[in-house]
PDB file of C-alpha atoms in Angstrom:
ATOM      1  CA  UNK A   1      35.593 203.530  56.419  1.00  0.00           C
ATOM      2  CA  UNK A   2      37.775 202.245  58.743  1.00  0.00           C
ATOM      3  CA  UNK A   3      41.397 202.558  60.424  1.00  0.00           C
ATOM      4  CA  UNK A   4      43.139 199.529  60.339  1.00  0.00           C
ATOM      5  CA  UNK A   5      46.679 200.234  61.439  1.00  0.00           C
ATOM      6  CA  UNK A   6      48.189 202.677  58.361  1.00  0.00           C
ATOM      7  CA  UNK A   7      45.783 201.550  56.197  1.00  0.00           C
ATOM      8  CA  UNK A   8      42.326 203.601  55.569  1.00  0.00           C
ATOM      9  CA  UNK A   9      40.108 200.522  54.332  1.00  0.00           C
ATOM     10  CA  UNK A  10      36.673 200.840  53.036  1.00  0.00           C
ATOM     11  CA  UNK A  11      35.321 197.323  53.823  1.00  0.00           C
ATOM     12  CA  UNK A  12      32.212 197.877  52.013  1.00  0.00           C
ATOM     13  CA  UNK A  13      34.572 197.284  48.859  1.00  0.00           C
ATOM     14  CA  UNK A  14      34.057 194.086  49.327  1.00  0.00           C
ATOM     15  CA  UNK A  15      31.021 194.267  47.403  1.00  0.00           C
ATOM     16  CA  UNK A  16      32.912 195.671  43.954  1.00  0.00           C
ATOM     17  CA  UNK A  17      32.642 194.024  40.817  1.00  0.00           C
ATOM     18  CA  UNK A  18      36.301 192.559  40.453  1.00  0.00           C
ATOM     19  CA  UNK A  19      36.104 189.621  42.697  1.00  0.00           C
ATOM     20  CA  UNK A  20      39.938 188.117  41.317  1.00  0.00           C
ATOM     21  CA  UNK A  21      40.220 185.765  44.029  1.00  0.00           C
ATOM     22  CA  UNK A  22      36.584 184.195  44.252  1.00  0.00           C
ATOM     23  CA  UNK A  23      36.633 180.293  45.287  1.00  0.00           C
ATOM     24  CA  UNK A  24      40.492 181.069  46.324  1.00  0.00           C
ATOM     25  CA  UNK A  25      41.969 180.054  49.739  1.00  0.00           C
ATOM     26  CA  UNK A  26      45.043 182.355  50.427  1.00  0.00           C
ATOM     27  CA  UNK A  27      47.377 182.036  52.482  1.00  0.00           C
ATOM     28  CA  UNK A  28      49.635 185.093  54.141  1.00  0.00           C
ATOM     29  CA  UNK A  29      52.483 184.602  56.173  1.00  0.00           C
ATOM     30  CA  UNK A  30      53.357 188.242  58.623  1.00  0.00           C
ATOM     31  CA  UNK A  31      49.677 189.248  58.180  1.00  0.00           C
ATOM     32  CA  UNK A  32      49.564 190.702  60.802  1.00  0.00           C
ATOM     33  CA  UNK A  33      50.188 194.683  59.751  1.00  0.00           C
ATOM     34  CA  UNK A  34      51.853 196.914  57.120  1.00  0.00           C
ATOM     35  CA  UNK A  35      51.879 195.271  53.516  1.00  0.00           C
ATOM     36  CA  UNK A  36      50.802 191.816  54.757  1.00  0.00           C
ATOM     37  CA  UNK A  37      47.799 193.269  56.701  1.00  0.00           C
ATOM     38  CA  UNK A  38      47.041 195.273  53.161  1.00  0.00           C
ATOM     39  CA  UNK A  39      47.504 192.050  51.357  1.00  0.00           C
ATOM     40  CA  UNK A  40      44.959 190.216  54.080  1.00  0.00           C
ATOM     41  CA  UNK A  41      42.378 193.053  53.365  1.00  0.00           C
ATOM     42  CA  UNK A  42      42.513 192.988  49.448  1.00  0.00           C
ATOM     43  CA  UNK A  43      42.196 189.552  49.174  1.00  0.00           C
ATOM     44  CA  UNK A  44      39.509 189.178  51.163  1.00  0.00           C
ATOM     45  CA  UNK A  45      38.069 192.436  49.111  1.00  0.00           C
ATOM     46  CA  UNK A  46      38.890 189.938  45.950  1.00  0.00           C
ATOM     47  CA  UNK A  47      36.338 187.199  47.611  1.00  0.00           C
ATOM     48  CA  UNK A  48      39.070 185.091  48.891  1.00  0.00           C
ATOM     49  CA  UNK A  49      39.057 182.598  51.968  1.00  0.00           C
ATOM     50  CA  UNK A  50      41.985 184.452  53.695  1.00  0.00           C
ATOM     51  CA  UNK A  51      44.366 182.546  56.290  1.00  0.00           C
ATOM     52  CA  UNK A  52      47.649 184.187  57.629  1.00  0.00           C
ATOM     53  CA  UNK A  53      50.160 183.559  59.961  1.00  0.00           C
ATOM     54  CA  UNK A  54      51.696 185.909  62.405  1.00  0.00           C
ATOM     55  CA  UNK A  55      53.463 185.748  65.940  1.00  0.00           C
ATOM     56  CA  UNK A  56      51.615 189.525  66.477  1.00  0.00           C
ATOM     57  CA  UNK A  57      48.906 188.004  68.391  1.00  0.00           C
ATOM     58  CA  UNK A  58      46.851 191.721  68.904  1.00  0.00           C
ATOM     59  CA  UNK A  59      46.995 193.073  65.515  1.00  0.00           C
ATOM     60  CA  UNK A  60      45.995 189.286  64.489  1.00  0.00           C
ATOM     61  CA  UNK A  61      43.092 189.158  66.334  1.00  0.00           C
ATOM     62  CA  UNK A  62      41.794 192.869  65.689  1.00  0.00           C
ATOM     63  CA  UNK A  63      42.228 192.801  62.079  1.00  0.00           C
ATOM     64  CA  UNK A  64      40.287 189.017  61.617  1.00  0.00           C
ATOM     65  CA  UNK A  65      37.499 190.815  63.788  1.00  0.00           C
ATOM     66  CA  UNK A  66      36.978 193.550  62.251  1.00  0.00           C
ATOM     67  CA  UNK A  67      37.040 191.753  58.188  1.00  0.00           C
ATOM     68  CA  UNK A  68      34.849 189.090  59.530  1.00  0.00           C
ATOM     69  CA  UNK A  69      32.627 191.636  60.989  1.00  0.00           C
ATOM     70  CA  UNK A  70      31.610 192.727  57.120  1.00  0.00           C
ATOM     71  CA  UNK A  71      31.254 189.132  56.138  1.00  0.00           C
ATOM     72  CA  UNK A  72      34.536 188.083  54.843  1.00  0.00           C
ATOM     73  CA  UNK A  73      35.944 184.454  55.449  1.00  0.00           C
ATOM     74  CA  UNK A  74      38.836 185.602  57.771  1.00  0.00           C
ATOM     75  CA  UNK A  75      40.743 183.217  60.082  1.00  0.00           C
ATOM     76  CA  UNK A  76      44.612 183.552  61.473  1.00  0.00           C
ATOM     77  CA  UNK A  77      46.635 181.075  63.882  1.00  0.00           C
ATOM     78  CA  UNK A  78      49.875 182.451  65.734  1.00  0.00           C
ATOM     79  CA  UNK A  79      52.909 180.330  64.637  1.00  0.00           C
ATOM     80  CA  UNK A  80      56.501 181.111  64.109  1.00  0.00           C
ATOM     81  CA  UNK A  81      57.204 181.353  59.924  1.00  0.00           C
ATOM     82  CA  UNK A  82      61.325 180.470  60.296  1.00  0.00           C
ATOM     83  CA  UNK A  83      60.683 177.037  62.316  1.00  0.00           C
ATOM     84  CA  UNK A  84      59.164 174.270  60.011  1.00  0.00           C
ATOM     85  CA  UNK A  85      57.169 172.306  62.605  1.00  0.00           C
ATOM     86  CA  UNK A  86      55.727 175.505  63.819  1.00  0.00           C
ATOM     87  CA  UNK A  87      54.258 176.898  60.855  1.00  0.00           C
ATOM     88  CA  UNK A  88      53.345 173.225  59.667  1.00  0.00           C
ATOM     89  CA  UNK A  89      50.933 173.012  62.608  1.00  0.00           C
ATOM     90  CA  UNK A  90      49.236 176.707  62.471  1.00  0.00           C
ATOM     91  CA  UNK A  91      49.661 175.622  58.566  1.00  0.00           C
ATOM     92  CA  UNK A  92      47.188 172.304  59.253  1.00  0.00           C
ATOM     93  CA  UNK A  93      44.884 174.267  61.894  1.00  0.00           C
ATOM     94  CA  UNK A  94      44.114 176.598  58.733  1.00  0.00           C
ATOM     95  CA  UNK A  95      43.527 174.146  56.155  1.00  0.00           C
ATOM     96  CA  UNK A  96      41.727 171.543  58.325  1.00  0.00           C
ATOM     97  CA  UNK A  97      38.844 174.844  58.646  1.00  0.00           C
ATOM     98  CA  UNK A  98      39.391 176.567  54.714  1.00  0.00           C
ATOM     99  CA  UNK A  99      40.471 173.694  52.485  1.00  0.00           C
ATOM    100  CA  UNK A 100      43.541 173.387  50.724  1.00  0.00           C
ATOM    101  CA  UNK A 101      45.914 176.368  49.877  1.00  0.00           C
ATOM    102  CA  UNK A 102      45.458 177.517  46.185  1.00  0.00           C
ATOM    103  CA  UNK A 103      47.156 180.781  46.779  1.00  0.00           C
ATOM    104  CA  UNK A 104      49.976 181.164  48.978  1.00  0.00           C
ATOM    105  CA  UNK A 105      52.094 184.950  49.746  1.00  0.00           C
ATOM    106  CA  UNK A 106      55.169 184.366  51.910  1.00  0.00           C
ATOM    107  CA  UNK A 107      55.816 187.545  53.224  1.00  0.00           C
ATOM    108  CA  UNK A 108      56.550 187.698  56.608  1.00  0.00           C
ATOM    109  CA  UNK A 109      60.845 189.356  57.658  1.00  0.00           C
ATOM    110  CA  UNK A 110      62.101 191.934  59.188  1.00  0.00           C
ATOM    111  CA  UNK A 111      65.362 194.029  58.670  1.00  0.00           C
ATOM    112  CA  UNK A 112      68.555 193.630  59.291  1.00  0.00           C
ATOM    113  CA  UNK A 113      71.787 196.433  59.319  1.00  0.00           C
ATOM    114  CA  UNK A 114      75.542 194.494  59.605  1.00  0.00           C
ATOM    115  CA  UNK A 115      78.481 194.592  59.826  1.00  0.00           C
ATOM    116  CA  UNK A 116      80.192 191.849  57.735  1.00  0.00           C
ATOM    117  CA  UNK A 117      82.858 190.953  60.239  1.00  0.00           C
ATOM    118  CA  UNK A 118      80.900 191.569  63.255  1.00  0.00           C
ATOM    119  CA  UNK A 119      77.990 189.935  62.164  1.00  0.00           C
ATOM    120  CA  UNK A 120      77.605 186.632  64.233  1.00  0.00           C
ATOM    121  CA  UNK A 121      76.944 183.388  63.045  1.00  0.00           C
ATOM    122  CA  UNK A 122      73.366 183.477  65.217  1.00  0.00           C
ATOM    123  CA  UNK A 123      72.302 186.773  64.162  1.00  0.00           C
ATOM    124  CA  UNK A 124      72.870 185.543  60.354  1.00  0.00           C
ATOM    125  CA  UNK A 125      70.805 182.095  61.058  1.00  0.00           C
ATOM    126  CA  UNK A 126      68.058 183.607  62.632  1.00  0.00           C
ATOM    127  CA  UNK A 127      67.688 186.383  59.910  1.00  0.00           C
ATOM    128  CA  UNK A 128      67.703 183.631  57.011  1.00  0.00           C
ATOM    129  CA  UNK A 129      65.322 181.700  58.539  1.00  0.00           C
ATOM    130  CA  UNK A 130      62.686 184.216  58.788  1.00  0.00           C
ATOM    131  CA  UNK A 131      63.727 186.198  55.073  1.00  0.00           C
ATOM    132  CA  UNK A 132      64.710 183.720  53.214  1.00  0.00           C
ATOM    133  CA  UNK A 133      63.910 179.991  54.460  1.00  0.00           C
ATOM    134  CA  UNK A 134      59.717 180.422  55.398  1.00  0.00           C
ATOM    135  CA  UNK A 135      59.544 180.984  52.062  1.00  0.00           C
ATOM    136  CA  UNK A 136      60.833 177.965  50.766  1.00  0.00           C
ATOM    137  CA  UNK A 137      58.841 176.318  53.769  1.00  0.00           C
ATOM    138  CA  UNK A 138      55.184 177.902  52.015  1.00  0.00           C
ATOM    139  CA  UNK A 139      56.388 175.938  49.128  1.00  0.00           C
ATOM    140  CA  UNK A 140      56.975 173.029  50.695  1.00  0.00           C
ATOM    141  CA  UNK A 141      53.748 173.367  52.896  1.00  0.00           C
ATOM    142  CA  UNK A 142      51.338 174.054  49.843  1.00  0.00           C
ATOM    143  CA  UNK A 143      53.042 172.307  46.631  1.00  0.00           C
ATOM    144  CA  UNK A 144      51.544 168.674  47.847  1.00  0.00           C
ATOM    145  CA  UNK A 145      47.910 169.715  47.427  1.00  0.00           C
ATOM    146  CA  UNK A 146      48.676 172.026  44.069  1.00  0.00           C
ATOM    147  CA  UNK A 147      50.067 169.922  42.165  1.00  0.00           C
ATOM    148  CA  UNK A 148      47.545 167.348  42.970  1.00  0.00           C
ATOM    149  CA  UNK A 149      45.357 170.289  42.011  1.00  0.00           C
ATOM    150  CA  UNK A 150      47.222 171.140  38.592  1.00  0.00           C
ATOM    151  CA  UNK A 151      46.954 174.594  39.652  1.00  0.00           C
ATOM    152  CA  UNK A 152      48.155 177.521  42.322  1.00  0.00           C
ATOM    153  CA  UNK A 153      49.562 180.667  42.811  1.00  0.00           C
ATOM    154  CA  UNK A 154      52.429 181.630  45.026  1.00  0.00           C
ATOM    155  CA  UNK A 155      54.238 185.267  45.457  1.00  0.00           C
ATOM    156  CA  UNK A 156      56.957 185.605  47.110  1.00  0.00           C
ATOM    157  CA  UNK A 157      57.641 189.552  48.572  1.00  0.00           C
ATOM    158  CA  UNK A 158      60.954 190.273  47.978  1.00  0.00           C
ATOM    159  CA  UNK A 159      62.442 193.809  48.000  1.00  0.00           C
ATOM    160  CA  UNK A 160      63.952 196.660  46.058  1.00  0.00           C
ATOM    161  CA  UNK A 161      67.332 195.594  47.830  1.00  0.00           C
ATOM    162  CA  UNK A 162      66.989 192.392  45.760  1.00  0.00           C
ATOM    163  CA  UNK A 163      68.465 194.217  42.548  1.00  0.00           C
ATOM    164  CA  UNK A 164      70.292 197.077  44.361  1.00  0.00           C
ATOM    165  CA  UNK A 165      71.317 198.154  47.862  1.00  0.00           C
ATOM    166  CA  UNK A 166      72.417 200.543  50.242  1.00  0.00           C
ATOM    167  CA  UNK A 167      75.648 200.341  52.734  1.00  0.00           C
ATOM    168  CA  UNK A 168      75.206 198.018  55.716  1.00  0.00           C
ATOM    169  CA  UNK A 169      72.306 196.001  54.495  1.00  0.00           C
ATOM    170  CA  UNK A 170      74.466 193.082  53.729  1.00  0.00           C
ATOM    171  CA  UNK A 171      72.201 190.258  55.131  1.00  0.00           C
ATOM    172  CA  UNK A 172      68.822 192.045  54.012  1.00  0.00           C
ATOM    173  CA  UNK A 173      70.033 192.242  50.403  1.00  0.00           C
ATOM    174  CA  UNK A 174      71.758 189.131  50.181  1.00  0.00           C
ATOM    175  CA  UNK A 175      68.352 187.603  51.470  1.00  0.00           C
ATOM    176  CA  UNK A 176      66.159 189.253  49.165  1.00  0.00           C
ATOM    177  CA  UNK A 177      68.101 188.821  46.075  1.00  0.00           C
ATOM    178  CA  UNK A 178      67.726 184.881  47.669  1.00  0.00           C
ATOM    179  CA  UNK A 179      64.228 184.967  47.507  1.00  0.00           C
ATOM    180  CA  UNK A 180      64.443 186.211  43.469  1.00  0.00           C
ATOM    181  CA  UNK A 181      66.431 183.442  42.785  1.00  0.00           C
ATOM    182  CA  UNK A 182      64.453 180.853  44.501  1.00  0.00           C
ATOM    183  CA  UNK A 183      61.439 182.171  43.047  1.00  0.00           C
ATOM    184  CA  UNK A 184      62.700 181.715  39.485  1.00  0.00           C
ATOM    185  CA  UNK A 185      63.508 178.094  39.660  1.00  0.00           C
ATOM    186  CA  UNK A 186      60.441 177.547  41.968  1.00  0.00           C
ATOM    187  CA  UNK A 187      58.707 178.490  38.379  1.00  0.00           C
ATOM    188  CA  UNK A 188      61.011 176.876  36.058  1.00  0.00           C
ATOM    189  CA  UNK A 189      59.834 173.262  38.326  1.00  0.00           C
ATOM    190  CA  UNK A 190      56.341 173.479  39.317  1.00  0.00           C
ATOM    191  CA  UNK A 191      55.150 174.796  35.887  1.00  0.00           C
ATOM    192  CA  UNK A 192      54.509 171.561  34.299  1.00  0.00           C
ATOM    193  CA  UNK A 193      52.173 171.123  37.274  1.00  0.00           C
ATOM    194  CA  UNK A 194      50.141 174.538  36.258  1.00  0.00           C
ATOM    195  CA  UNK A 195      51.542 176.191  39.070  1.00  0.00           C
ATOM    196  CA  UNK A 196      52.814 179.955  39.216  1.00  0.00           C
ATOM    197  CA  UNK A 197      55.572 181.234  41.093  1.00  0.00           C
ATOM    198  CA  UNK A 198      56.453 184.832  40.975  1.00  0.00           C
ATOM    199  CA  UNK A 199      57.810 187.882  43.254  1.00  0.00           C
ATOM    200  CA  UNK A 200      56.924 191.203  44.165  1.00  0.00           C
ATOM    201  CA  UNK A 201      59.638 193.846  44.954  1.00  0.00           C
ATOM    202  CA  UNK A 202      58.205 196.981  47.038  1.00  0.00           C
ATOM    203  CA  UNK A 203      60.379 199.939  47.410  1.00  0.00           C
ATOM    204  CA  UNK A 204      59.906 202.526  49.738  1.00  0.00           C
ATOM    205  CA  UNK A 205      56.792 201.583  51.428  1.00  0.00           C
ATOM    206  CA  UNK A 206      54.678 203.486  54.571  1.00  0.00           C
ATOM    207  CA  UNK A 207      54.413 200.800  56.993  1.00  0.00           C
ATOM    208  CA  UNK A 208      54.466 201.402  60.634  1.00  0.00           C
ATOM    209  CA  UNK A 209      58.196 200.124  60.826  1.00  0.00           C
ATOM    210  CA  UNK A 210      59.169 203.001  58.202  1.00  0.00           C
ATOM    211  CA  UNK A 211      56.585 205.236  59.530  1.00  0.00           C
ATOM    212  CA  UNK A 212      58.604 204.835  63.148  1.00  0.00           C
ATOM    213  CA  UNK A 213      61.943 205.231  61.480  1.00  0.00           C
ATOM    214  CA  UNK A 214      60.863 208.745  59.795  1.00  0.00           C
ATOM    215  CA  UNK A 215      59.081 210.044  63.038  1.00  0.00           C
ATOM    216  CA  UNK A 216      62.333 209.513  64.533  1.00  0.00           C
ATOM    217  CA  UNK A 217      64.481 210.663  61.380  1.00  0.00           C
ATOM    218  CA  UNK A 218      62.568 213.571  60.022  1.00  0.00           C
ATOM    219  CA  UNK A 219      65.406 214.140  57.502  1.00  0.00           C
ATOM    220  CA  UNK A 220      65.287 210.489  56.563  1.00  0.00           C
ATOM    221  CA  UNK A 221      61.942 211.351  54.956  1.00  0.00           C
ATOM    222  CA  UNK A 222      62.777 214.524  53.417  1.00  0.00           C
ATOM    223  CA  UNK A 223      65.636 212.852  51.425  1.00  0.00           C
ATOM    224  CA  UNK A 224      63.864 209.725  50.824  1.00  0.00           C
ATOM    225  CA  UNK A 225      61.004 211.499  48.807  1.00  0.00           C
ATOM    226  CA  UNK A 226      63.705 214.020  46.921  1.00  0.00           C
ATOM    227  CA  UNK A 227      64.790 210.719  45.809  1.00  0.00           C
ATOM    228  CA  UNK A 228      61.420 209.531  43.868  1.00  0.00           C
ATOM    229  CA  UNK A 229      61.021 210.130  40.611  1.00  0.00           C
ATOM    230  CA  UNK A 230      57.050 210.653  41.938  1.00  0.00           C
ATOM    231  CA  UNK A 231      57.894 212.293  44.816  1.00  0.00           C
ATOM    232  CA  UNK A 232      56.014 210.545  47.248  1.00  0.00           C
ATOM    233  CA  UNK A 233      56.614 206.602  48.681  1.00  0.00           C
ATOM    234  CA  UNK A 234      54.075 204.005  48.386  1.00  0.00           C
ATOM    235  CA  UNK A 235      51.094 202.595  50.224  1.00  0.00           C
ATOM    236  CA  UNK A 236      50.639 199.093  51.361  1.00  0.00           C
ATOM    237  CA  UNK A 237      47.514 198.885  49.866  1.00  0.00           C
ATOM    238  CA  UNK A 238      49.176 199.586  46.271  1.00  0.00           C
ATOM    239  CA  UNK A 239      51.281 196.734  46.787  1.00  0.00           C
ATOM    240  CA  UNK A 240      48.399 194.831  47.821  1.00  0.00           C
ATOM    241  CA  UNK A 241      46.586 194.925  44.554  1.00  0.00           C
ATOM    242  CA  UNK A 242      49.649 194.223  42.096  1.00  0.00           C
ATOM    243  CA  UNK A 243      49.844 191.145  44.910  1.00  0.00           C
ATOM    244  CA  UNK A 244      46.247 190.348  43.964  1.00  0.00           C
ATOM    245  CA  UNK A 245      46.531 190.386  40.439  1.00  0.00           C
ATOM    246  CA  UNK A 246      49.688 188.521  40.241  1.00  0.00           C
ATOM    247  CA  UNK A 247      47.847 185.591  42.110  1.00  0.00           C
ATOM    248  CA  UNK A 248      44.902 185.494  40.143  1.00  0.00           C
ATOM    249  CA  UNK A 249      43.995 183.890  36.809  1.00  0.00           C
ATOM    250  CA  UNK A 250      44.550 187.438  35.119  1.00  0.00           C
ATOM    251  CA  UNK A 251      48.037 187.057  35.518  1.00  0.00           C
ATOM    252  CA  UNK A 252      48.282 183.357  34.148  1.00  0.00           C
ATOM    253  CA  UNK A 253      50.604 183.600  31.734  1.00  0.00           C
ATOM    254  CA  UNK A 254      52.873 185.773  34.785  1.00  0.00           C
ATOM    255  CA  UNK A 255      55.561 182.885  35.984  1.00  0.00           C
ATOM    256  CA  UNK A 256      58.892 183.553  37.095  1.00  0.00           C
ATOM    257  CA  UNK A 257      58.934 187.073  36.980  1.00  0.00           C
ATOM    258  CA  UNK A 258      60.112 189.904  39.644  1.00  0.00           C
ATOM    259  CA  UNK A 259      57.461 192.776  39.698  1.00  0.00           C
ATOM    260  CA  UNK A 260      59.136 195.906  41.067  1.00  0.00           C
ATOM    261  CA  UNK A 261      56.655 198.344  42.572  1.00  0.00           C
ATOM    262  CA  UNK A 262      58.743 201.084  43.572  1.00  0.00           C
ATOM    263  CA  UNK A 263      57.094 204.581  41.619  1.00  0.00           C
ATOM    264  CA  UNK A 264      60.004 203.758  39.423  1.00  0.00           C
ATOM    265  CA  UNK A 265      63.022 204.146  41.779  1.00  0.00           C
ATOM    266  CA  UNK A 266      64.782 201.383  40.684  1.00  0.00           C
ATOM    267  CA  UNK A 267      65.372 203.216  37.397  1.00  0.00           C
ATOM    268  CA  UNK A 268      66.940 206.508  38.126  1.00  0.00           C
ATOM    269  CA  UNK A 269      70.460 206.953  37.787  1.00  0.00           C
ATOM    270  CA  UNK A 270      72.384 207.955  40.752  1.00  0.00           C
ATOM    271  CA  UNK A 271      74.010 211.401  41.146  1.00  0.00           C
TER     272      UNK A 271
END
């Protein structure tokens, strides 16, 4: 076993049974820790060819060491996600080593609290382009070589605040629900080329950013979990492996569709 930021990852897994993502290059933008670094490890547990992109150069560097250290096919080039000529050339670097994208995950962001009316023009440009734009720019980056393909797999990570939302998270929301919609008609238009498109809505998840907020917020928590109808918030790694699934052939009759993986918050009732 190992420690791997949050995560407690038996590498050894990657000898299971249930290789999903065998003969699979994926691609993960924001790899670099929390749910991205879970969805690195799992599909490289699946038997995947695993590239990501991330401008956290450490965490980069000591997570590819440490998978391709147990024999996985791990490689990662710094490049910024919401700038198209910068992720087109880390995006080239990758593929000119592991082959053409089959499976792609865009899910690289960050959060964002507002104010409508003080909310700048910059702030809200910058925020799109990393939330909502990269993943229209994974599209654009790995459609050419799918459809030549007649096949691929893309999930986009979207969020609980998609669907619903809490005061102040204007921009995050109004991204998220963005990336739902673009989703959908990414899957209505590249289906005729035997491509999926489909997105993944976590809800309360432990990654270090939430794991900071709590140590700081100790009440935070304690409300947070009264509010789960399992009492307890998820783990990277469980969003990981509905990630997996959705991008392999298991799930290939899956297209346009918004898994929530929440422990069910999305359907309580408030009171």
């Amino acid at each position: 076993m190992v420690l791997i930021g949050p995560l407690m990852v038996d590498l050894a897994q990657g000898q299971r049974d249930l290789m999903r993502l065998k003969n699979n290059h994926v691609l993960v933008t924001g790899g670099a820790q929390g749910i991205g670094e879970a969805i690195v490890i799992d599909s490289a547990l699946e038997g995947a060819r695993v590239s990501f992109i991330d401008i956290d150069v450490e965490h980069s560097q000591a997570l590819v060491a440490k998978l391709t250290a147990q024999g996985h096919q791990v490689q990662f080039e710094r490049g910024d996600v919401s700038k198209f000529d910068t992720f087109q050339t880390a995006y080239r670097k990758l593929i000119a080593n592991f082959g053409p994208v089959t499976a792609a995950v865009s899910n690289a962001g960050r959060n964002s609290y507002a104010d409508p009316v003080e909310y700048s023009d910059e702030e809200w440009e910058s925020f799109f382009a990393l939330d909502l734009k990269s993943s229209w720019y994974i599209a654009k980056l790995c459609l050419p070589d799918m459809r030549k393909a007649k096949k691929g797999s893309i999930v986009n990570i979207s969020s609980i605040h998609g669907r619903m939302t809490s005061p102040n998270f204007f921009p995050y929301s109004a991204a998220k629900g963005g990336i739902i919609g673009l989703t959908r008609n990414l899957a209505l238009d590249e289906a005729k080329h035997g491509i999926r498109v489909n997105s993944v809505s976590p809800g309360y998840t432990l990654t270090p950013l939430l794991l900071s907020y709590f140590e700081q917020f100790p009440q935070a928590k304690a409300n947070a979990i009264e509010v789960q109808p399992m009492k307890r918030m998820g783990q990277p790694s469980e969003v990981a492996k509905v990630v997996s699934f959705v991008l392999s052939d298991e799930a290939s009759f899956i297209n346009g569709a918004d898994l929530m993986v929440d422990g069910g918050l999305h359907a309580r009732y408030a009171s």
